[in-house]
mmCIF file with all atom_site columns, C-alpha atoms in Angstrom:
data_model
loop_
_atom_site.group_PDB
_atom_site.id
_atom_site.type_symbol
_atom_site.label_atom_id
_atom_site.label_alt_id
_atom_site.label_comp_id
_atom_site.label_asym_id
_atom_site.label_entity_id
_atom_site.label_seq_id
_atom_site.pdbx_PDB_ins_code
_atom_site.Cartn_x
_atom_site.Cartn_y
_atom_site.Cartn_z
_atom_site.occupancy
_atom_site.B_iso_or_equiv
_atom_site.pdbx_formal_charge
_atom_site.auth_seq_id
_atom_site.auth_comp_id
_atom_site.auth_asym_id
_atom_site.auth_atom_id
_atom_site.pdbx_PDB_model_num
ATOM 1   C CA . MET F 1 1   ? -10.020 29.962 -154.876 1.00 0.00 ? 16  MET F CA 1
ATOM 2   C CA . SER F 1 2   ? -10.343 32.782 -157.385 1.00 0.00 ? 17  SER F CA 1
ATOM 3   C CA . ALA F 1 3   ? -7.237  34.455 -158.788 1.00 0.00 ? 18  ALA F CA 1
ATOM 4   C CA . ALA F 1 4   ? -8.311  37.772 -157.253 1.00 0.00 ? 19  ALA F CA 1
ATOM 5   C CA . LEU F 1 5   ? -7.769  36.286 -153.798 1.00 0.00 ? 20  LEU F CA 1
ATOM 6   C CA . ARG F 1 6   ? -4.096  35.623 -154.491 1.00 0.00 ? 21  ARG F CA 1
ATOM 7   C CA . GLN F 1 7   ? -3.047  39.051 -155.762 1.00 0.00 ? 22  GLN F CA 1
ATOM 8   C CA . PRO F 1 8   ? -0.985  41.003 -153.216 1.00 0.00 ? 23  PRO F CA 1
ATOM 9   C CA . MET F 1 9   ? -2.020  44.482 -152.110 1.00 0.00 ? 24  MET F CA 1
ATOM 10  C CA . PHE F 1 10  ? 0.907   46.321 -150.580 1.00 0.00 ? 25  PHE F CA 1
ATOM 11  C CA . HIS F 1 11  ? 0.844   49.536 -148.548 1.00 0.00 ? 26  HIS F CA 1
ATOM 12  C CA . LEU F 1 12  ? -2.903  50.008 -148.462 1.00 0.00 ? 27  LEU F CA 1
ATOM 13  C CA . GLN F 1 13  ? -4.386  52.804 -146.461 1.00 0.00 ? 28  GLN F CA 1
ATOM 14  C CA . PRO F 1 14  ? -6.784  51.436 -143.853 1.00 0.00 ? 29  PRO F CA 1
ATOM 15  C CA . ASP F 1 15  ? -10.285 50.741 -145.177 1.00 0.00 ? 30  ASP F CA 1
ATOM 16  C CA . HIS F 1 16  ? -9.445  51.752 -148.767 1.00 0.00 ? 31  HIS F CA 1
ATOM 17  C CA . PHE F 1 17  ? -9.008  48.316 -150.275 1.00 0.00 ? 32  PHE F CA 1
ATOM 18  C CA . LEU F 1 18  ? -12.417 48.266 -151.976 1.00 0.00 ? 33  LEU F CA 1
ATOM 19  C CA . GLU F 1 19  ? -11.686 51.614 -153.621 1.00 0.00 ? 34  GLU F CA 1
ATOM 20  C CA . THR F 1 20  ? -8.942  49.976 -155.697 1.00 0.00 ? 35  THR F CA 1
ATOM 21  C CA . THR F 1 21  ? -9.368  48.000 -158.895 1.00 0.00 ? 36  THR F CA 1
ATOM 22  C CA . ASP F 1 22  ? -7.857  44.978 -157.177 1.00 0.00 ? 37  ASP F CA 1
ATOM 23  C CA . GLY F 1 23  ? -10.321 45.452 -154.328 1.00 0.00 ? 38  GLY F CA 1
ATOM 24  C CA . GLN F 1 24  ? -13.273 45.503 -156.707 1.00 0.00 ? 39  GLN F CA 1
ATOM 25  C CA . ASN F 1 25  ? -11.935 42.409 -158.480 1.00 0.00 ? 40  ASN F CA 1
ATOM 26  C CA . TRP F 1 26  ? -11.527 40.666 -155.120 1.00 0.00 ? 41  TRP F CA 1
ATOM 27  C CA . LEU F 1 27  ? -15.081 41.664 -154.125 1.00 0.00 ? 42  LEU F CA 1
ATOM 28  C CA . THR F 1 28  ? -16.569 40.147 -157.276 1.00 0.00 ? 43  THR F CA 1
ATOM 29  C CA . GLY F 1 29  ? -14.698 36.877 -156.817 1.00 0.00 ? 44  GLY F CA 1
ATOM 30  C CA . ALA F 1 30  ? -15.316 36.771 -153.070 1.00 0.00 ? 45  ALA F CA 1
ATOM 31  C CA . VAL F 1 31  ? -19.088 37.188 -153.522 1.00 0.00 ? 46  VAL F CA 1
ATOM 32  C CA . ASP F 1 32  ? -19.161 34.193 -155.847 1.00 0.00 ? 47  ASP F CA 1
ATOM 33  C CA . ASP F 1 33  ? -16.910 32.222 -153.493 1.00 0.00 ? 48  ASP F CA 1
ATOM 34  C CA . LEU F 1 34  ? -19.145 33.012 -150.511 1.00 0.00 ? 49  LEU F CA 1
ATOM 35  C CA . ILE F 1 35  ? -22.234 31.807 -152.374 1.00 0.00 ? 50  ILE F CA 1
ATOM 36  C CA . GLU F 1 36  ? -20.384 28.614 -153.334 1.00 0.00 ? 51  GLU F CA 1
ATOM 37  C CA . ASP F 1 37  ? -19.025 28.218 -149.761 1.00 0.00 ? 52  ASP F CA 1
ATOM 38  C CA . THR F 1 38  ? -15.431 28.301 -151.004 1.00 0.00 ? 53  THR F CA 1
ATOM 39  C CA . LEU F 1 39  ? -14.264 31.639 -149.556 1.00 0.00 ? 54  LEU F CA 1
ATOM 40  C CA . TYR F 1 40  ? -10.987 31.576 -147.645 1.00 0.00 ? 55  TYR F CA 1
ATOM 41  C CA . ILE F 1 41  ? -9.246  34.479 -145.965 1.00 0.00 ? 56  ILE F CA 1
ATOM 42  C CA . ASP F 1 42  ? -5.740  34.021 -144.610 1.00 0.00 ? 57  ASP F CA 1
ATOM 43  C CA . SER F 1 43  ? -5.994  30.255 -145.266 1.00 0.00 ? 58  SER F CA 1
ATOM 44  C CA . THR F 1 44  ? -9.146  29.993 -143.142 1.00 0.00 ? 59  THR F CA 1
ATOM 45  C CA . ARG F 1 45  ? -12.519 29.042 -144.569 1.00 0.00 ? 60  ARG F CA 1
ATOM 46  C CA . VAL F 1 46  ? -15.142 31.714 -143.974 1.00 0.00 ? 61  VAL F CA 1
ATOM 47  C CA . VAL F 1 47  ? -18.030 30.041 -142.157 1.00 0.00 ? 62  VAL F CA 1
ATOM 48  C CA . ASP F 1 48  ? -19.862 32.740 -140.179 1.00 0.00 ? 63  ASP F CA 1
ATOM 49  C CA . GLN F 1 49  ? -20.797 34.713 -143.279 1.00 0.00 ? 64  GLN F CA 1
ATOM 50  C CA . VAL F 1 50  ? -21.915 31.548 -145.095 1.00 0.00 ? 65  VAL F CA 1
ATOM 51  C CA . SER F 1 51  ? -24.269 30.823 -142.209 1.00 0.00 ? 66  SER F CA 1
ATOM 52  C CA . GLN F 1 52  ? -25.479 34.433 -142.212 1.00 0.00 ? 67  GLN F CA 1
ATOM 53  C CA . LEU F 1 53  ? -26.103 34.246 -145.973 1.00 0.00 ? 68  LEU F CA 1
ATOM 54  C CA . GLU F 1 54  ? -28.113 31.057 -145.555 1.00 0.00 ? 69  GLU F CA 1
ATOM 55  C CA . ASP F 1 55  ? -30.166 32.743 -142.823 1.00 0.00 ? 70  ASP F CA 1
ATOM 56  C CA . LYS F 1 56  ? -30.769 35.823 -145.000 1.00 0.00 ? 71  LYS F CA 1
ATOM 57  C CA . ILE F 1 57  ? -31.920 33.677 -147.925 1.00 0.00 ? 72  ILE F CA 1
ATOM 58  C CA . ALA F 1 58  ? -34.222 31.588 -145.732 1.00 0.00 ? 73  ALA F CA 1
ATOM 59  C CA . THR F 1 59  ? -35.663 34.692 -144.070 1.00 0.00 ? 74  THR F CA 1
ATOM 60  C CA . HIS F 1 60  ? -36.251 36.339 -147.442 1.00 0.00 ? 75  HIS F CA 1
ATOM 61  C CA . VAL F 1 61  ? -38.063 33.282 -148.816 1.00 0.00 ? 76  VAL F CA 1
ATOM 62  C CA . THR F 1 62  ? -40.183 32.733 -145.709 1.00 0.00 ? 77  THR F CA 1
ATOM 63  C CA . ASP F 1 63  ? -41.066 36.450 -145.565 1.00 0.00 ? 78  ASP F CA 1
ATOM 64  C CA . LYS F 1 64  ? -42.275 36.316 -149.166 1.00 0.00 ? 79  LYS F CA 1
ATOM 65  C CA . TYR F 1 65  ? -44.256 33.179 -148.348 1.00 0.00 ? 80  TYR F CA 1
ATOM 66  C CA . ASN F 1 66  ? -45.776 34.754 -145.225 1.00 0.00 ? 81  ASN F CA 1
ATOM 67  C CA . GLU F 1 67  ? -46.676 37.909 -147.154 1.00 0.00 ? 82  GLU F CA 1
ATOM 68  C CA . GLY F 1 68  ? -48.628 35.814 -149.659 1.00 0.00 ? 83  GLY F CA 1
ATOM 69  C CA . HIS F 1 69  ? -46.071 36.045 -152.465 1.00 0.00 ? 84  HIS F CA 1
ATOM 70  C CA . ASP F 1 70  ? -45.754 32.291 -152.923 1.00 0.00 ? 85  ASP F CA 1
ATOM 71  C CA . TYR F 1 71  ? -46.514 32.328 -156.635 1.00 0.00 ? 86  TYR F CA 1
ATOM 72  C CA . ASP F 1 72  ? -48.061 29.067 -157.826 1.00 0.00 ? 87  ASP F CA 1
ATOM 73  C CA . GLY F 1 73  ? -47.089 27.323 -154.576 1.00 0.00 ? 88  GLY F CA 1
ATOM 74  C CA . ALA F 1 74  ? -43.387 27.800 -155.359 1.00 0.00 ? 89  ALA F CA 1
ATOM 75  C CA . LEU F 1 75  ? -42.113 26.849 -151.918 1.00 0.00 ? 90  LEU F CA 1
ATOM 76  C CA . GLY F 1 76  ? -43.997 23.561 -152.009 1.00 0.00 ? 91  GLY F CA 1
ATOM 77  C CA . GLN F 1 77  ? -42.692 22.961 -155.527 1.00 0.00 ? 92  GLN F CA 1
ATOM 78  C CA . VAL F 1 78  ? -39.122 23.536 -154.339 1.00 0.00 ? 93  VAL F CA 1
ATOM 79  C CA . LEU F 1 79  ? -39.482 21.039 -151.520 1.00 0.00 ? 94  LEU F CA 1
ATOM 80  C CA . ARG F 1 80  ? -41.295 18.415 -153.597 1.00 0.00 ? 95  ARG F CA 1
ATOM 81  C CA . ASN F 1 81  ? -38.781 18.646 -156.437 1.00 0.00 ? 96  ASN F CA 1
ATOM 82  C CA . VAL F 1 82  ? -35.774 18.459 -154.100 1.00 0.00 ? 97  VAL F CA 1
ATOM 83  C CA . LEU F 1 83  ? -37.237 15.350 -152.493 1.00 0.00 ? 98  LEU F CA 1
ATOM 84  C CA . ALA F 1 84  ? -37.886 13.902 -155.962 1.00 0.00 ? 99  ALA F CA 1
ATOM 85  C CA . GLY F 1 85  ? -34.280 14.663 -156.960 1.00 0.00 ? 100 GLY F CA 1
ATOM 86  C CA . ASP F 1 86  ? -35.262 17.088 -159.724 1.00 0.00 ? 101 ASP F CA 1
ATOM 87  C CA . ILE F 1 87  ? -32.925 19.954 -158.880 1.00 0.00 ? 102 ILE F CA 1
ATOM 88  C CA . ASP F 1 88  ? -33.596 21.815 -162.148 1.00 0.00 ? 103 ASP F CA 1
ATOM 89  C CA . LYS F 1 89  ? -37.320 22.065 -161.383 1.00 0.00 ? 104 LYS F CA 1
ATOM 90  C CA . ALA F 1 90  ? -36.578 22.967 -157.756 1.00 0.00 ? 105 ALA F CA 1
ATOM 91  C CA . ASN F 1 91  ? -34.250 25.723 -158.952 1.00 0.00 ? 106 ASN F CA 1
ATOM 92  C CA . ALA F 1 92  ? -36.888 27.101 -161.320 1.00 0.00 ? 107 ALA F CA 1
ATOM 93  C CA . ALA F 1 93  ? -39.493 27.160 -158.545 1.00 0.00 ? 108 ALA F CA 1
ATOM 94  C CA . LEU F 1 94  ? -37.069 28.794 -156.118 1.00 0.00 ? 109 LEU F CA 1
ATOM 95  C CA . ARG F 1 95  ? -36.416 31.613 -158.604 1.00 0.00 ? 110 ARG F CA 1
ATOM 96  C CA . LEU F 1 96  ? -40.074 32.578 -158.179 1.00 0.00 ? 111 LEU F CA 1
ATOM 97  C CA . LEU F 1 97  ? -39.274 33.394 -154.545 1.00 0.00 ? 112 LEU F CA 1
ATOM 98  C CA . ILE F 1 98  ? -35.753 34.839 -154.769 1.00 0.00 ? 113 ILE F CA 1
ATOM 99  C CA . THR F 1 99  ? -33.617 36.091 -157.649 1.00 0.00 ? 114 THR F CA 1
ATOM 100 C CA . LYS F 1 100 ? -29.932 35.572 -158.205 1.00 0.00 ? 115 LYS F CA 1
ATOM 101 C CA . ASP F 1 101 ? -29.463 39.356 -157.991 1.00 0.00 ? 116 ASP F CA 1
ATOM 102 C CA . GLU F 1 102 ? -31.044 39.363 -154.537 1.00 0.00 ? 117 GLU F CA 1
ATOM 103 C CA . VAL F 1 103 ? -28.668 36.616 -153.382 1.00 0.00 ? 118 VAL F CA 1
ATOM 104 C CA . LEU F 1 104 ? -25.681 38.445 -154.893 1.00 0.00 ? 119 LEU F CA 1
ATOM 105 C CA . ALA F 1 105 ? -26.643 41.633 -153.040 1.00 0.00 ? 120 ALA F CA 1
ATOM 106 C CA . MET F 1 106 ? -26.967 39.728 -149.753 1.00 0.00 ? 121 MET F CA 1
ATOM 107 C CA . ALA F 1 107 ? -23.582 38.078 -150.275 1.00 0.00 ? 122 ALA F CA 1
ATOM 108 C CA . GLU F 1 108 ? -21.905 41.351 -151.225 1.00 0.00 ? 123 GLU F CA 1
ATOM 109 C CA . GLU F 1 109 ? -23.151 43.001 -148.045 1.00 0.00 ? 124 GLU F CA 1
ATOM 110 C CA . LEU F 1 110 ? -21.529 40.233 -146.008 1.00 0.00 ? 125 LEU F CA 1
ATOM 111 C CA . VAL F 1 111 ? -18.297 40.112 -148.032 1.00 0.00 ? 126 VAL F CA 1
ATOM 112 C CA . ARG F 1 112 ? -17.761 43.893 -147.823 1.00 0.00 ? 127 ARG F CA 1
ATOM 113 C CA . GLN F 1 113 ? -17.347 43.427 -144.076 1.00 0.00 ? 128 GLN F CA 1
ATOM 114 C CA . LEU F 1 114 ? -14.399 41.092 -144.766 1.00 0.00 ? 129 LEU F CA 1
ATOM 115 C CA . ALA F 1 115 ? -12.555 43.215 -147.316 1.00 0.00 ? 130 ALA F CA 1
ATOM 116 C CA . GLN F 1 116 ? -10.239 44.997 -144.931 1.00 0.00 ? 131 GLN F CA 1
ATOM 117 C CA . VAL F 1 117 ? -9.535  41.770 -143.048 1.00 0.00 ? 132 VAL F CA 1
ATOM 118 C CA . TYR F 1 118 ? -8.457  40.256 -146.355 1.00 0.00 ? 133 TYR F CA 1
ATOM 119 C CA . ALA F 1 119 ? -6.324  43.276 -147.285 1.00 0.00 ? 134 ALA F CA 1
ATOM 120 C CA . ASP F 1 120 ? -4.695  43.247 -143.849 1.00 0.00 ? 135 ASP F CA 1
ATOM 121 C CA . SER F 1 121 ? -3.892  39.542 -144.226 1.00 0.00 ? 136 SER F CA 1
ATOM 122 C CA . LEU F 1 122 ? -2.039  40.355 -147.456 1.00 0.00 ? 137 LEU F CA 1
ATOM 123 C CA . GLU F 1 123 ? -0.054  43.048 -145.709 1.00 0.00 ? 138 GLU F CA 1
ATOM 124 C CA . ASP F 1 124 ? 0.822   40.630 -142.894 1.00 0.00 ? 139 ASP F CA 1
ATOM 125 C CA . ASP F 1 125 ? 2.050   38.058 -145.414 1.00 0.00 ? 140 ASP F CA 1
ATOM 126 C CA . HIS F 1 126 ? 4.476   40.548 -146.962 1.00 0.00 ? 141 HIS F CA 1
ATOM 127 C CA . GLU F 1 127 ? 5.884   42.325 -143.933 1.00 0.00 ? 142 GLU F CA 1
#
């Protein structure tokens, strides 16, 4: 768990957590944690947003494929290389279909919805 997730936020006004420096630091760490499937809020692993992120990524890749943007057969390369155990080549092929920035943006959209829940859990811990 990132250090930003352990820093207390006392006396926050509702829905203003992300406007604080600590909120922005939490957001950055939480986005990475969501992508890595290691995000916890109030000692509970976040699973719904992980599933939603996986769906968004899959939809994005299949949409690009269906729109004819499968550069050099990238999707087939991903699958073949995963089956062959060559994760580095699979990763390179996947980057032709989706960028890390696109995944980060998808994850941030999902994590923003959890920010106030996280801030409220900190308040509950210190009341």
